[in-house]
Amino acid sequence: MRTTVYHTVWCNSAALRAAGVDETTPDPPLGVIVRRPDGSPMGTLREWHACDLVLDRSPAVTQEKFAESLASATRRYADVGVTWVQDAWVDGAVVEPYLAAARGDALGLRFNMGLRADPETWRTQRQEFADIRRSVERVANPLLTARTVKFFADGVIEGGTAALLEPYVDAPHSCGMPVWPATELAAAVTAFDADGFQVHIHAIGDAAIRSALDAIATAARVNPYWDRRPVIAHTQLVDPDDLRRFADLGVVANFEPLWAQLDPLMTDLTAPRLGPERTALQYPMAELRDLGVALSFGSDWPVSSLHPLEGIQIAVTRRTFDGVPDEGWTPHQRLALDEALRTYSAGVAYQAFGEDAWGTLAAGKSADLVWLQDNPFDTDPLRLKDIPIRGTWLRGHRVAG
């Protein structure tokens, strides 16, 4: 049972031996075995199939353990003021713990399951996903939905697997690793869109984002109109020619705002691989906002911090927690504080098809509330992350604090 998203796995020689990975093992279709000059594996495995060479030999996670983890994660989310979560990688074996929690009124927060589409098996997954959605509907717990299908269009820039339009600076032979052939991604997105699922596409590199937009455009052209709200997640490196397409296609641009800073991940790993021109194009929050694109914020936890106030601080300042640089990195992409707060609340509710019921404070809506000790509008923008959270409410019931 898979319970996490992975792009890179590091393992020792004993793990490689147990998995039978040596210099004669070919790279799998969707993965890279990093090697020494003599062809022997170094212990770094990149992307799904390569990582699975070792992970498939590790002990399986039981449903009981997953249920414990779900309860623990729920408490941690509530503690930082989060009341809606999208699990962005749900495979069949993970569904039952969610259903069990929903049947027992033990969810504690709103959850939407993102059912992961596999480029090799997606055609058979269509029936499986429809069956899972029906199972969730039969439980009829308003805190659990299964309306989304998750796609990975590429990997990550730091690992050299994000799909780029032009080669990596430090690897001029490579433009990364698309997970799906473009035509196959378009076919799968169109099929799941026809089945009434919202599509949610992980796309980091500019080539992956273009491929994702092309796939969404195909679905919109082939299928009858409906309120589909497709999502492109991370929206890291966007070619300027593709910015307006987000608005034209009604795409929700989901950002992890914490990543939009010159921290060591950016300065030591990402920027040297992109070069200065492409580095400056990353996370175009304000440009997309100005085009009328719907924005939402997330954390990608446990990849990075789950605390919304940390991401909001970066979105407002584009500075590290140490205040670097003074003027902010790509400061023209900063959001005002009220915009950042809306993006992490009303913007998320819109992505989740919940804006009529929650996401803003209004008569008749669900009382989903976060009580901050200090007024963020009276707080130094470089101290927003330090505001204590005194309590969190879901549907009028206190769930933390």
Coordinates of C-alpha atoms in Angstrom, one line a residue:
M1 CA 0.0 0.0 0.0
R2 CA 1.4 3.4 -1.0
T3 CA 0.8 6.2 1.4
T4 CA 3.1 8.9 0.1
V5 CA 4.2 10.7 -3.0
Y6 CA 7.8 10.2 -4.0
H7 CA 10.2 11.5 -6.6
T8 CA 13.5 10.3 -5.2
V9 CA 14.5 7.5 -2.9
W10 CA 17.9 7.1 -1.3
C11 CA 18.9 3.6 -0.3
N12 CA 22.0 1.7 0.9
S13 CA 23.8 -1.1 -0.8
A14 CA 22.0 -3.7 1.3
A15 CA 18.7 -2.5 0.1
L16 CA 19.9 -2.5 -3.5
R17 CA 21.1 -6.1 -3.1
A18 CA 17.8 -7.2 -1.5
A19 CA 16.0 -5.7 -4.5
G20 CA 18.3 -7.2 -7.0
V21 CA 19.4 -3.9 -8.4
D22 CA 22.9 -3.9 -9.9
E23 CA 24.8 -2.7 -12.9
T24 CA 22.9 -5.0 -15.2
T25 CA 19.5 -3.7 -14.1
P26 CA 18.0 -1.5 -16.9
D27 CA 16.3 1.8 -16.1
P28 CA 12.5 1.1 -15.9
P29 CA 10.1 2.9 -18.2
L30 CA 9.2 5.6 -15.6
G31 CA 12.4 6.0 -13.6
V32 CA 16.1 6.5 -13.4
I33 CA 18.7 4.5 -11.5
V34 CA 21.5 7.0 -10.9
R35 CA 24.8 5.2 -11.6
R36 CA 28.6 5.6 -11.2
P37 CA 30.8 5.8 -14.3
D38 CA 31.1 2.0 -14.2
G39 CA 27.3 1.5 -14.3
S40 CA 26.9 0.4 -10.7
P41 CA 24.0 2.0 -8.9
M42 CA 24.8 4.8 -6.4
G43 CA 21.7 4.3 -4.3
T44 CA 19.6 7.1 -5.7
L45 CA 16.4 6.1 -7.5
R46 CA 14.3 8.7 -9.2
E47 CA 10.6 8.5 -9.9
W48 CA 8.0 5.8 -9.6
H49 CA 9.2 2.7 -11.2
A50 CA 12.8 3.1 -10.1
C51 CA 11.7 3.9 -6.5
D52 CA 9.4 0.9 -6.6
L53 CA 12.3 -1.5 -7.3
V54 CA 13.2 -1.1 -3.6
L55 CA 9.9 0.1 -2.1
D56 CA 8.0 -3.0 -3.4
R57 CA 10.3 -5.1 -1.2
S58 CA 9.6 -3.2 1.9
P59 CA 7.0 -4.3 4.4
A60 CA 3.4 -3.3 3.4
V61 CA 1.6 -0.6 5.4
T62 CA -1.4 -2.1 7.0
Q63 CA -4.8 -0.5 6.9
E64 CA -4.7 -0.2 10.7
K65 CA -1.5 1.7 10.5
F66 CA -3.0 4.0 7.8
A67 CA -6.0 4.6 10.0
E68 CA -3.7 5.7 12.8
S69 CA -1.8 7.9 10.5
L70 CA -5.0 9.5 9.2
A71 CA -6.1 10.3 12.7
S72 CA -2.6 11.8 13.6
A73 CA -2.6 13.9 10.4
T74 CA -6.1 15.1 11.1
R75 CA -5.0 16.4 14.5
R76 CA -1.9 18.1 13.0
Y77 CA -3.9 19.8 10.3
A78 CA -6.5 21.1 12.7
D79 CA -3.8 22.5 15.0
V80 CA -2.7 24.8 12.2
G81 CA -6.1 25.8 11.1
V82 CA -6.7 23.5 8.1
T83 CA -10.3 22.2 7.7
W84 CA -10.2 20.8 4.1
V85 CA -7.5 18.3 2.8
Q86 CA -7.0 16.8 -0.6
D87 CA -5.1 13.5 -0.4
A88 CA -3.3 13.8 -3.7
W89 CA -2.3 10.1 -4.1
V90 CA -5.0 7.6 -3.3
D91 CA -4.7 4.1 -4.6
G92 CA -7.3 1.4 -4.1
A93 CA -5.9 -0.1 -0.9
V94 CA -6.0 3.3 0.9
V95 CA -9.7 3.8 0.3
E96 CA -11.1 1.5 3.0
P97 CA -9.5 3.4 6.0
Y98 CA -11.2 6.6 4.7
L99 CA -14.5 4.8 4.3
A100 CA -14.2 3.3 7.7
A101 CA -13.5 6.7 9.3
A102 CA -16.4 8.2 7.4
R103 CA -18.8 5.4 8.5
G104 CA -17.7 5.9 12.1
D105 CA -17.9 9.8 12.0
A106 CA -14.2 9.8 12.8
L107 CA -12.8 12.0 10.0
G108 CA -12.5 15.2 11.9
L109 CA -11.9 17.3 8.8
R110 CA -13.1 17.5 5.2
F111 CA -11.2 15.1 2.9
N112 CA -11.3 14.7 -0.8
M113 CA -9.6 11.7 -2.3
G114 CA -7.5 12.3 -5.3
L115 CA -7.5 8.9 -7.1
R116 CA -4.2 8.5 -8.9
A117 CA -4.3 7.6 -12.6
D118 CA -1.6 5.3 -13.8
P119 CA -0.3 5.8 -17.4
E120 CA -0.2 2.1 -17.9
T121 CA -3.5 1.0 -16.4
W122 CA -5.8 4.1 -16.5
R123 CA -8.3 2.5 -18.9
T124 CA -9.1 -0.2 -16.4
Q125 CA -9.0 2.3 -13.5
R126 CA -12.1 4.1 -15.0
Q127 CA -14.5 1.5 -13.6
E128 CA -12.5 1.2 -10.3
F129 CA -12.7 4.9 -9.7
A130 CA -16.4 5.1 -10.5
D131 CA -17.0 2.2 -8.0
I132 CA -15.0 4.1 -5.3
R133 CA -17.0 7.2 -5.9
R134 CA -20.2 5.3 -5.5
S135 CA -18.9 3.7 -2.3
V136 CA -18.2 7.2 -0.9
E137 CA -21.6 8.4 -2.0
R138 CA -23.3 5.5 -0.2
V139 CA -21.6 6.3 3.0
A140 CA -23.1 9.8 2.6
N141 CA -20.7 11.5 5.1
P142 CA -20.4 15.2 4.0
L143 CA -16.8 15.3 5.1
L144 CA -15.6 12.7 2.5
T145 CA -15.6 13.1 -1.3
A146 CA -13.9 11.2 -4.1
R147 CA -14.5 13.6 -7.0
T148 CA -10.9 14.1 -8.2
V149 CA -8.5 12.1 -10.4
K150 CA -4.8 12.9 -9.9
F151 CA -2.3 12.8 -12.7
F152 CA 1.5 13.3 -12.6
A153 CA 2.6 15.0 -15.8
D154 CA 6.3 15.1 -14.7
G155 CA 8.7 14.9 -11.8
V156 CA 10.7 17.7 -10.1
I157 CA 13.3 20.2 -11.2
E158 CA 15.7 19.3 -8.3
G159 CA 15.9 15.7 -9.5
G160 CA 16.1 16.6 -13.2
T161 CA 12.8 14.9 -13.9
A162 CA 10.5 17.9 -14.4
A163 CA 9.6 18.1 -18.1
L164 CA 11.1 21.3 -19.7
L165 CA 10.7 22.9 -23.1
E166 CA 14.5 23.5 -23.2
P167 CA 17.3 21.4 -21.7
Y168 CA 18.6 21.7 -18.2
V169 CA 21.5 24.0 -17.8
D170 CA 23.6 21.4 -16.0
A171 CA 22.3 18.5 -18.2
P172 CA 22.1 19.9 -21.8
H173 CA 21.3 16.4 -23.1
S174 CA 18.0 16.3 -21.0
C175 CA 14.7 18.0 -20.9
G176 CA 13.5 15.9 -18.0
M177 CA 11.0 13.0 -17.9
P178 CA 7.4 13.4 -18.9
V179 CA 5.4 10.7 -17.1
W180 CA 2.7 10.5 -19.8
P181 CA 3.1 10.8 -23.6
A182 CA 1.1 13.9 -24.5
T183 CA -1.5 12.1 -26.6
E184 CA -2.1 9.6 -23.8
L185 CA -2.4 12.2 -21.2
A186 CA -5.0 14.0 -23.3
A187 CA -6.9 10.8 -23.8
A188 CA -6.9 9.9 -20.1
V189 CA -7.9 13.5 -19.0
T190 CA -10.7 13.5 -21.6
A191 CA -12.0 10.1 -20.4
F192 CA -12.0 10.9 -16.7
D193 CA -13.5 14.3 -17.5
A194 CA -16.3 12.5 -19.4
D195 CA -16.8 10.4 -16.3
G196 CA -17.5 13.5 -14.3
F197 CA -14.3 13.6 -12.3
Q198 CA -12.3 16.8 -11.7
V199 CA -8.8 16.4 -13.1
H200 CA -5.9 17.5 -10.9
I201 CA -2.5 17.5 -12.7
H202 CA 0.9 17.7 -11.1
A203 CA 2.9 19.8 -13.5
I204 CA 6.2 21.4 -12.5
G205 CA 8.1 22.1 -15.7
D206 CA 7.0 24.4 -18.5
A207 CA 6.7 21.4 -20.9
A208 CA 4.5 19.5 -18.4
I209 CA 2.3 22.5 -17.8
R210 CA 1.8 23.0 -21.6
S211 CA 1.0 19.3 -21.9
A212 CA -1.5 19.6 -19.1
L213 CA -3.1 22.6 -20.6
D214 CA -3.3 20.8 -24.0
A215 CA -5.0 17.8 -22.3
I216 CA -7.5 20.0 -20.6
A217 CA -8.2 21.8 -23.8
T218 CA -8.9 18.5 -25.5
A219 CA -11.3 17.5 -22.8
A220 CA -13.1 20.8 -23.1
R221 CA -13.4 20.5 -26.9
V222 CA -14.5 16.8 -27.0
N223 CA -16.8 16.6 -24.0
P224 CA -20.0 18.6 -23.3
Y225 CA -19.6 21.6 -21.1
W226 CA -19.8 21.2 -17.3
D227 CA -18.4 23.0 -14.3
R228 CA -15.2 20.9 -14.5
R229 CA -12.7 23.2 -12.6
P230 CA -9.5 21.4 -13.7
V231 CA -6.5 22.0 -11.5
I232 CA -2.8 22.3 -12.3
A233 CA -0.9 21.7 -9.1
H234 CA 2.4 23.5 -8.3
T235 CA 2.4 25.7 -11.4
Q236 CA 6.1 26.2 -10.9
L237 CA 7.6 27.1 -14.3
V238 CA 5.1 28.5 -16.8
D239 CA 6.1 29.6 -20.3
P240 CA 4.8 33.2 -20.7
D241 CA 2.9 32.1 -23.8
D242 CA 0.8 29.7 -21.7
L243 CA -0.3 32.1 -18.9
R244 CA -3.5 33.3 -20.6
R245 CA -4.5 29.7 -21.4
F246 CA -5.2 29.1 -17.6
A247 CA -7.9 31.8 -17.8
D248 CA -9.2 30.7 -21.2
L249 CA -9.6 27.1 -20.0
G250 CA -10.9 27.9 -16.5
V251 CA -8.0 26.2 -14.9
V252 CA -7.4 26.5 -11.1
A253 CA -3.8 27.4 -10.6
N254 CA -2.8 25.6 -7.3
F255 CA 0.5 26.9 -5.7
E256 CA 2.5 25.9 -2.8
P257 CA 3.5 29.4 -1.8
L258 CA 6.2 28.3 0.7
W259 CA 8.3 27.3 -2.3
A260 CA 8.4 30.8 -3.8
Q261 CA 11.5 32.0 -2.0
L262 CA 15.3 32.0 -2.4
D263 CA 15.9 29.3 0.2
P264 CA 18.8 26.8 -0.3
L265 CA 16.5 24.4 -2.3
M266 CA 16.0 27.2 -4.8
T267 CA 19.5 28.7 -4.8
D268 CA 21.5 25.4 -4.6
L269 CA 19.4 23.0 -6.6
T270 CA 16.7 24.6 -8.7
A271 CA 18.2 27.8 -10.0
P272 CA 21.5 26.3 -11.2
R273 CA 19.5 23.8 -13.3
L274 CA 17.2 26.4 -14.9
G275 CA 19.5 29.4 -15.3
P276 CA 18.5 33.0 -14.4
E277 CA 15.8 33.6 -17.1
R278 CA 13.7 30.6 -16.3
T279 CA 14.3 30.9 -12.6
A280 CA 12.6 34.3 -12.6
L281 CA 9.5 32.9 -14.3
Q282 CA 8.6 30.6 -11.4
Y283 CA 5.4 30.8 -9.4
P284 CA 3.7 33.5 -11.4
M285 CA 0.9 34.1 -8.8
A286 CA 0.3 37.8 -9.5
E287 CA 0.4 37.5 -13.3
L288 CA -2.2 34.7 -13.2
R289 CA -4.3 36.7 -10.7
D290 CA -4.2 39.7 -13.1
L291 CA -5.5 37.5 -15.9
G292 CA -8.5 36.5 -13.8
V293 CA -7.3 33.0 -13.1
A294 CA -8.7 31.2 -10.0
L295 CA -5.8 30.6 -7.5
S296 CA -5.6 28.2 -4.6
F297 CA -2.9 27.5 -2.1
G298 CA -1.7 24.2 -0.6
S299 CA 1.2 22.8 1.3
D300 CA 2.1 19.5 -0.4
W301 CA 2.7 18.2 3.1
P302 CA 4.6 16.1 4.2
V303 CA 7.0 17.4 1.4
S304 CA 7.0 20.8 3.1
S305 CA 5.4 22.5 6.1
L306 CA 1.6 22.2 6.4
H307 CA 1.3 25.5 8.2
P308 CA -0.8 28.0 6.1
L309 CA 0.6 31.1 7.8
E310 CA 4.1 30.1 6.7
G311 CA 3.0 29.9 3.1
I312 CA 1.0 33.1 3.4
Q313 CA 4.1 35.0 4.7
I314 CA 6.1 33.9 1.7
A315 CA 3.3 34.8 -0.8
V316 CA 3.1 38.3 0.7
T317 CA 6.9 39.0 0.9
R318 CA 8.6 36.6 -1.5
R319 CA 11.4 36.6 1.1
T320 CA 13.0 33.9 3.2
F321 CA 12.2 33.6 6.9
D322 CA 15.5 35.4 7.3
G323 CA 14.2 38.3 5.2
V324 CA 16.2 37.7 2.1
P325 CA 16.3 39.5 -0.3
D326 CA 15.2 42.8 1.1
E327 CA 13.1 43.7 -1.9
G328 CA 11.7 40.2 -2.3
W329 CA 12.5 37.7 -4.9
T330 CA 10.5 38.5 -8.1
P331 CA 8.6 41.0 -6.1
H332 CA 6.1 41.7 -8.9
Q333 CA 4.6 38.3 -8.1
R334 CA 3.8 39.1 -4.5
L335 CA 0.2 39.0 -3.4
A336 CA -1.4 41.4 -0.9
L337 CA -2.2 39.9 2.5
D338 CA -6.0 39.9 1.9
E339 CA -5.4 38.1 -1.4
A340 CA -3.2 35.5 0.2
L341 CA -5.7 34.9 2.9
R342 CA -8.5 34.5 0.4
T343 CA -6.4 32.2 -1.8
Y344 CA -5.9 29.9 1.2
S345 CA -9.6 29.9 2.2
A346 CA -12.1 31.0 -0.5
G347 CA -9.7 29.9 -3.2
V348 CA -9.4 26.4 -1.8
A349 CA -13.2 26.2 -1.3
Y350 CA -13.7 27.1 -5.0
Q351 CA -11.2 24.4 -6.0
A352 CA -13.1 21.9 -3.8
F353 CA -16.6 22.9 -5.2
G354 CA -17.4 24.1 -1.7
E355 CA -17.7 27.8 -2.1
D356 CA -21.5 27.8 -1.5
A357 CA -21.1 26.1 1.8
W358 CA -17.8 27.2 3.3
G359 CA -14.6 29.1 2.6
T360 CA -15.9 32.5 3.7
L361 CA -17.8 33.8 6.7
A362 CA -21.4 34.5 5.8
A363 CA -24.8 33.8 7.1
G364 CA -26.0 30.3 6.3
K365 CA -22.5 28.9 5.6
S366 CA -20.7 26.3 7.6
A367 CA -18.8 27.8 10.6
D368 CA -15.3 26.8 9.6
L369 CA -13.2 29.2 11.6
V370 CA -9.6 29.8 12.6
W371 CA -8.9 32.0 15.7
L372 CA -5.6 33.9 15.4
Q373 CA -4.2 35.5 18.5
D374 CA -3.1 38.5 16.6
N375 CA -4.6 40.5 13.7
P376 CA -2.5 39.7 10.7
F377 CA -3.2 43.1 9.2
D378 CA -1.5 44.7 12.2
T379 CA 1.5 42.2 12.1
D380 CA 4.9 42.7 10.6
P381 CA 4.7 40.7 7.3
L382 CA 7.9 39.0 8.3
R383 CA 6.2 37.7 11.5
L384 CA 3.0 36.4 10.0
K385 CA 4.2 32.8 10.5
D386 CA 4.6 33.4 14.2
I387 CA 1.0 34.3 15.0
P388 CA -0.3 31.7 17.4
I389 CA -3.5 29.8 16.5
R390 CA -5.9 29.7 19.4
G391 CA -8.5 27.4 17.9
T392 CA -10.0 25.8 14.9
W393 CA -13.7 25.1 14.3
L394 CA -15.3 22.8 11.7
R395 CA -19.0 23.2 11.1
G396 CA -19.3 25.0 14.3
H397 CA -17.5 22.4 16.4
R398 CA -14.1 23.1 17.9
V399 CA -11.6 20.6 16.6
A400 CA -8.3 22.2 17.9
G401 CA -7.1 24.6 20.5

